[in-house]
């Protein structure tokens, strides 16, 4: 079986903070902030990561409402209509990326064991003994233990 080049060699870890009141901080918002930092505008940053300007603006607005401090400064009509991160925006990126590294380090041993336990070719594995996600109407499912 050949490896899909878009699949990482090692397992990836998706980290998102759910603050419990509906507010969320995840890799998409952080990637947007990084792109804005790198490209100097919301529009250029959004394009760089394949996001619409409207979506990017809504995410930045969401971040500005989520935290006490703003994450970007915009300069319409001067400085070439630029956008830059605030010190808090830069700190938010640093904190989130540090959290990702800490989570990856904390789960590395377990993730490695799970990776070793993976079937070499899941497409050829028999589904025998496994409960399907959805059974046909009237089908009898095997009883557990």
PDB file of C-alpha atoms in Angstrom:
ATOM      1  CA  UNK A   1       0.000   0.000   0.000  1.00  0.00           C
ATOM      2  CA  UNK A   2       1.450   3.375  -0.938  1.00  0.00           C
ATOM      3  CA  UNK A   3       1.246   6.194   1.543  1.00  0.00           C
ATOM      4  CA  UNK A   4      -0.916   9.200   0.760  1.00  0.00           C
ATOM      5  CA  UNK A   5       1.543  12.145   0.589  1.00  0.00           C
ATOM      6  CA  UNK A   6      -0.978  14.405   2.340  1.00  0.00           C
ATOM      7  CA  UNK A   7      -0.955  12.108   5.381  1.00  0.00           C
ATOM      8  CA  UNK A   8       1.712  12.923   7.985  1.00  0.00           C
ATOM      9  CA  UNK A   9       4.345  10.300   8.822  1.00  0.00           C
ATOM     10  CA  UNK A  10       3.505  10.615  12.496  1.00  0.00           C
ATOM     11  CA  UNK A  11       0.049  10.968  14.002  1.00  0.00           C
ATOM     12  CA  UNK A  12      -1.203  14.505  14.305  1.00  0.00           C
ATOM     13  CA  UNK A  13      -2.888  15.963  17.311  1.00  0.00           C
ATOM     14  CA  UNK A  14      -5.763  18.403  16.923  1.00  0.00           C
ATOM     15  CA  UNK A  15      -5.914  20.849  19.822  1.00  0.00           C
ATOM     16  CA  UNK A  16      -8.850  23.166  20.382  1.00  0.00           C
ATOM     17  CA  UNK A  17      -9.868  24.939  23.560  1.00  0.00           C
ATOM     18  CA  UNK A  18     -13.588  24.893  24.275  1.00  0.00           C
ATOM     19  CA  UNK A  19     -14.055  27.465  27.007  1.00  0.00           C
ATOM     20  CA  UNK A  20     -17.439  26.061  28.049  1.00  0.00           C
ATOM     21  CA  UNK A  21     -19.526  29.073  27.147  1.00  0.00           C
ATOM     22  CA  UNK A  22     -19.455  28.514  23.404  1.00  0.00           C
ATOM     23  CA  UNK A  23     -16.163  30.297  22.837  1.00  0.00           C
ATOM     24  CA  UNK A  24     -13.489  28.245  21.065  1.00  0.00           C
ATOM     25  CA  UNK A  25      -9.864  28.729  20.149  1.00  0.00           C
ATOM     26  CA  UNK A  26      -8.323  26.345  17.658  1.00  0.00           C
ATOM     27  CA  UNK A  27      -5.709  26.004  14.942  1.00  0.00           C
ATOM     28  CA  UNK A  28      -7.791  27.775  12.284  1.00  0.00           C
ATOM     29  CA  UNK A  29      -7.942  31.074  14.156  1.00  0.00           C
ATOM     30  CA  UNK A  30      -4.276  30.812  15.066  1.00  0.00           C
ATOM     31  CA  UNK A  31      -3.286  30.057  11.453  1.00  0.00           C
ATOM     32  CA  UNK A  32      -5.257  33.124  10.379  1.00  0.00           C
ATOM     33  CA  UNK A  33      -3.429  35.329  12.896  1.00  0.00           C
ATOM     34  CA  UNK A  34      -0.098  33.937  11.670  1.00  0.00           C
ATOM     35  CA  UNK A  35      -1.071  34.653   8.056  1.00  0.00           C
ATOM     36  CA  UNK A  36      -2.149  38.212   8.929  1.00  0.00           C
ATOM     37  CA  UNK A  37       1.167  38.710  10.721  1.00  0.00           C
ATOM     38  CA  UNK A  38       3.126  37.328   7.760  1.00  0.00           C
ATOM     39  CA  UNK A  39       1.210  39.150   4.998  1.00  0.00           C
ATOM     40  CA  UNK A  40       0.300  42.453   6.666  1.00  0.00           C
ATOM     41  CA  UNK A  41      -3.413  42.459   5.926  1.00  0.00           C
ATOM     42  CA  UNK A  42      -6.540  40.471   6.625  1.00  0.00           C
ATOM     43  CA  UNK A  43      -7.238  40.045   2.909  1.00  0.00           C
ATOM     44  CA  UNK A  44      -3.734  38.814   2.035  1.00  0.00           C
ATOM     45  CA  UNK A  45      -3.637  36.579   5.107  1.00  0.00           C
ATOM     46  CA  UNK A  46      -7.017  35.074   4.264  1.00  0.00           C
ATOM     47  CA  UNK A  47      -5.981  34.414   0.656  1.00  0.00           C
ATOM     48  CA  UNK A  48      -2.748  32.793   1.808  1.00  0.00           C
ATOM     49  CA  UNK A  49      -4.656  30.148   3.759  1.00  0.00           C
ATOM     50  CA  UNK A  50      -7.534  29.741   1.307  1.00  0.00           C
ATOM     51  CA  UNK A  51     -10.134  31.579   3.365  1.00  0.00           C
ATOM     52  CA  UNK A  52     -12.633  34.189   2.240  1.00  0.00           C
ATOM     53  CA  UNK A  53     -12.141  37.739   3.452  1.00  0.00           C
ATOM     54  CA  UNK A  54     -15.589  37.662   5.066  1.00  0.00           C
ATOM     55  CA  UNK A  55     -14.791  34.491   7.004  1.00  0.00           C
ATOM     56  CA  UNK A  56     -11.429  35.911   8.102  1.00  0.00           C
ATOM     57  CA  UNK A  57     -13.021  39.141   9.280  1.00  0.00           C
ATOM     58  CA  UNK A  58     -15.667  37.217  11.237  1.00  0.00           C
ATOM     59  CA  UNK A  59     -12.977  35.102  12.930  1.00  0.00           C
ATOM     60  CA  UNK A  60     -10.931  38.175  13.865  1.00  0.00           C
ATOM     61  CA  UNK A  61     -14.086  39.804  15.224  1.00  0.00           C
ATOM     62  CA  UNK A  62     -14.785  36.619  17.193  1.00  0.00           C
ATOM     63  CA  UNK A  63     -11.277  36.741  18.691  1.00  0.00           C
ATOM     64  CA  UNK A  64     -11.658  40.414  19.580  1.00  0.00           C
ATOM     65  CA  UNK A  65     -14.925  39.641  21.391  1.00  0.00           C
ATOM     66  CA  UNK A  66     -13.477  36.543  23.063  1.00  0.00           C
ATOM     67  CA  UNK A  67     -10.618  38.267  24.859  1.00  0.00           C
ATOM     68  CA  UNK A  68     -10.237  41.490  26.835  1.00  0.00           C
ATOM     69  CA  UNK A  69      -7.464  42.683  24.502  1.00  0.00           C
ATOM     70  CA  UNK A  70      -7.660  43.139  20.726  1.00  0.00           C
ATOM     71  CA  UNK A  71      -5.625  40.793  18.511  1.00  0.00           C
ATOM     72  CA  UNK A  72      -5.015  43.120  15.540  1.00  0.00           C
ATOM     73  CA  UNK A  73      -4.648  46.787  14.697  1.00  0.00           C
ATOM     74  CA  UNK A  74      -5.820  48.079  11.327  1.00  0.00           C
ATOM     75  CA  UNK A  75      -4.589  51.192   9.601  1.00  0.00           C
ATOM     76  CA  UNK A  76      -7.156  52.135   6.933  1.00  0.00           C
ATOM     77  CA  UNK A  77      -6.041  54.882   4.603  1.00  0.00           C
ATOM     78  CA  UNK A  78      -2.502  55.040   5.944  1.00  0.00           C
ATOM     79  CA  UNK A  79       0.406  52.663   6.159  1.00  0.00           C
ATOM     80  CA  UNK A  80      -0.889  51.097   2.952  1.00  0.00           C
ATOM     81  CA  UNK A  81      -4.158  49.925   4.525  1.00  0.00           C
ATOM     82  CA  UNK A  82      -2.171  47.532   6.648  1.00  0.00           C
ATOM     83  CA  UNK A  83      -2.977  45.299   9.552  1.00  0.00           C
ATOM     84  CA  UNK A  84      -0.641  44.151  12.276  1.00  0.00           C
ATOM     85  CA  UNK A  85      -0.947  41.997  15.342  1.00  0.00           C
ATOM     86  CA  UNK A  86      -1.139  43.575  18.746  1.00  0.00           C
ATOM     87  CA  UNK A  87       1.299  42.323  21.379  1.00  0.00           C
ATOM     88  CA  UNK A  88      -1.601  40.243  22.723  1.00  0.00           C
ATOM     89  CA  UNK A  89      -2.253  38.755  19.266  1.00  0.00           C
ATOM     90  CA  UNK A  90       1.396  37.696  19.050  1.00  0.00           C
ATOM     91  CA  UNK A  91       1.215  36.290  22.583  1.00  0.00           C
ATOM     92  CA  UNK A  92      -1.954  34.358  21.721  1.00  0.00           C
ATOM     93  CA  UNK A  93      -0.123  32.613  18.858  1.00  0.00           C
ATOM     94  CA  UNK A  94       2.849  31.804  21.096  1.00  0.00           C
ATOM     95  CA  UNK A  95       0.651  30.425  23.887  1.00  0.00           C
ATOM     96  CA  UNK A  96      -1.429  28.270  21.554  1.00  0.00           C
ATOM     97  CA  UNK A  97       1.607  26.834  19.740  1.00  0.00           C
ATOM     98  CA  UNK A  98       3.270  26.107  23.107  1.00  0.00           C
ATOM     99  CA  UNK A  99       0.108  24.316  24.233  1.00  0.00           C
ATOM    100  CA  UNK A 100       0.151  22.215  21.040  1.00  0.00           C
ATOM    101  CA  UNK A 101       3.779  21.217  21.656  1.00  0.00           C
ATOM    102  CA  UNK A 102       3.022  20.341  25.290  1.00  0.00           C
ATOM    103  CA  UNK A 103       0.028  18.211  24.283  1.00  0.00           C
ATOM    104  CA  UNK A 104       2.032  16.421  21.582  1.00  0.00           C
ATOM    105  CA  UNK A 105       4.829  15.696  24.049  1.00  0.00           C
ATOM    106  CA  UNK A 106       2.388  14.446  26.697  1.00  0.00           C
ATOM    107  CA  UNK A 107       0.661  12.060  24.275  1.00  0.00           C
ATOM    108  CA  UNK A 108       3.656  10.902  22.205  1.00  0.00           C
ATOM    109  CA  UNK A 109       4.112   7.484  23.879  1.00  0.00           C
ATOM    110  CA  UNK A 110       0.415   6.622  23.679  1.00  0.00           C
ATOM    111  CA  UNK A 111       0.095   7.921  20.107  1.00  0.00           C
ATOM    112  CA  UNK A 112       3.133   5.854  19.081  1.00  0.00           C
ATOM    113  CA  UNK A 113       1.589   2.707  20.577  1.00  0.00           C
ATOM    114  CA  UNK A 114      -1.711   3.356  18.832  1.00  0.00           C
ATOM    115  CA  UNK A 115       0.134   3.956  15.559  1.00  0.00           C
ATOM    116  CA  UNK A 116       1.949   0.625  15.868  1.00  0.00           C
ATOM    117  CA  UNK A 117      -1.418  -1.089  16.450  1.00  0.00           C
ATOM    118  CA  UNK A 118      -2.943   0.257  13.225  1.00  0.00           C
ATOM    119  CA  UNK A 119      -3.861  -2.197  10.472  1.00  0.00           C
ATOM    120  CA  UNK A 120      -1.377  -2.024   7.619  1.00  0.00           C
ATOM    121  CA  UNK A 121      -4.177  -1.678   5.055  1.00  0.00           C
ATOM    122  CA  UNK A 122      -7.569  -0.850   6.583  1.00  0.00           C
ATOM    123  CA  UNK A 123      -9.272  -1.107   3.177  1.00  0.00           C
ATOM    124  CA  UNK A 124      -8.629  -4.858   3.037  1.00  0.00           C
ATOM    125  CA  UNK A 125      -9.601  -5.622   6.635  1.00  0.00           C
ATOM    126  CA  UNK A 126     -12.725  -7.672   7.241  1.00  0.00           C
ATOM    127  CA  UNK A 127     -15.468  -5.965   9.196  1.00  0.00           C
ATOM    128  CA  UNK A 128     -16.351  -9.249  10.907  1.00  0.00           C
ATOM    129  CA  UNK A 129     -16.926  -8.888  14.616  1.00  0.00           C
ATOM    130  CA  UNK A 130     -17.423  -5.135  14.418  1.00  0.00           C
ATOM    131  CA  UNK A 131     -20.736  -3.385  14.871  1.00  0.00           C
ATOM    132  CA  UNK A 132     -21.554  -1.275  11.821  1.00  0.00           C
ATOM    133  CA  UNK A 133     -22.221   2.425  12.307  1.00  0.00           C
ATOM    134  CA  UNK A 134     -25.710   1.920  10.924  1.00  0.00           C
ATOM    135  CA  UNK A 135     -27.408  -1.432  10.585  1.00  0.00           C
ATOM    136  CA  UNK A 136     -30.058  -2.087   7.961  1.00  0.00           C
ATOM    137  CA  UNK A 137     -33.607  -1.952   9.332  1.00  0.00           C
ATOM    138  CA  UNK A 138     -34.517  -5.220  11.046  1.00  0.00           C
ATOM    139  CA  UNK A 139     -30.908  -6.453  11.175  1.00  0.00           C
ATOM    140  CA  UNK A 140     -29.883  -8.378  14.269  1.00  0.00           C
ATOM    141  CA  UNK A 141     -26.700  -7.024  15.795  1.00  0.00           C
ATOM    142  CA  UNK A 142     -24.275  -9.230  17.737  1.00  0.00           C
ATOM    143  CA  UNK A 143     -24.597  -8.987  21.492  1.00  0.00           C
ATOM    144  CA  UNK A 144     -21.679  -7.740  23.530  1.00  0.00           C
ATOM    145  CA  UNK A 145     -19.875 -10.255  25.766  1.00  0.00           C
TER     146      UNK A 145
END
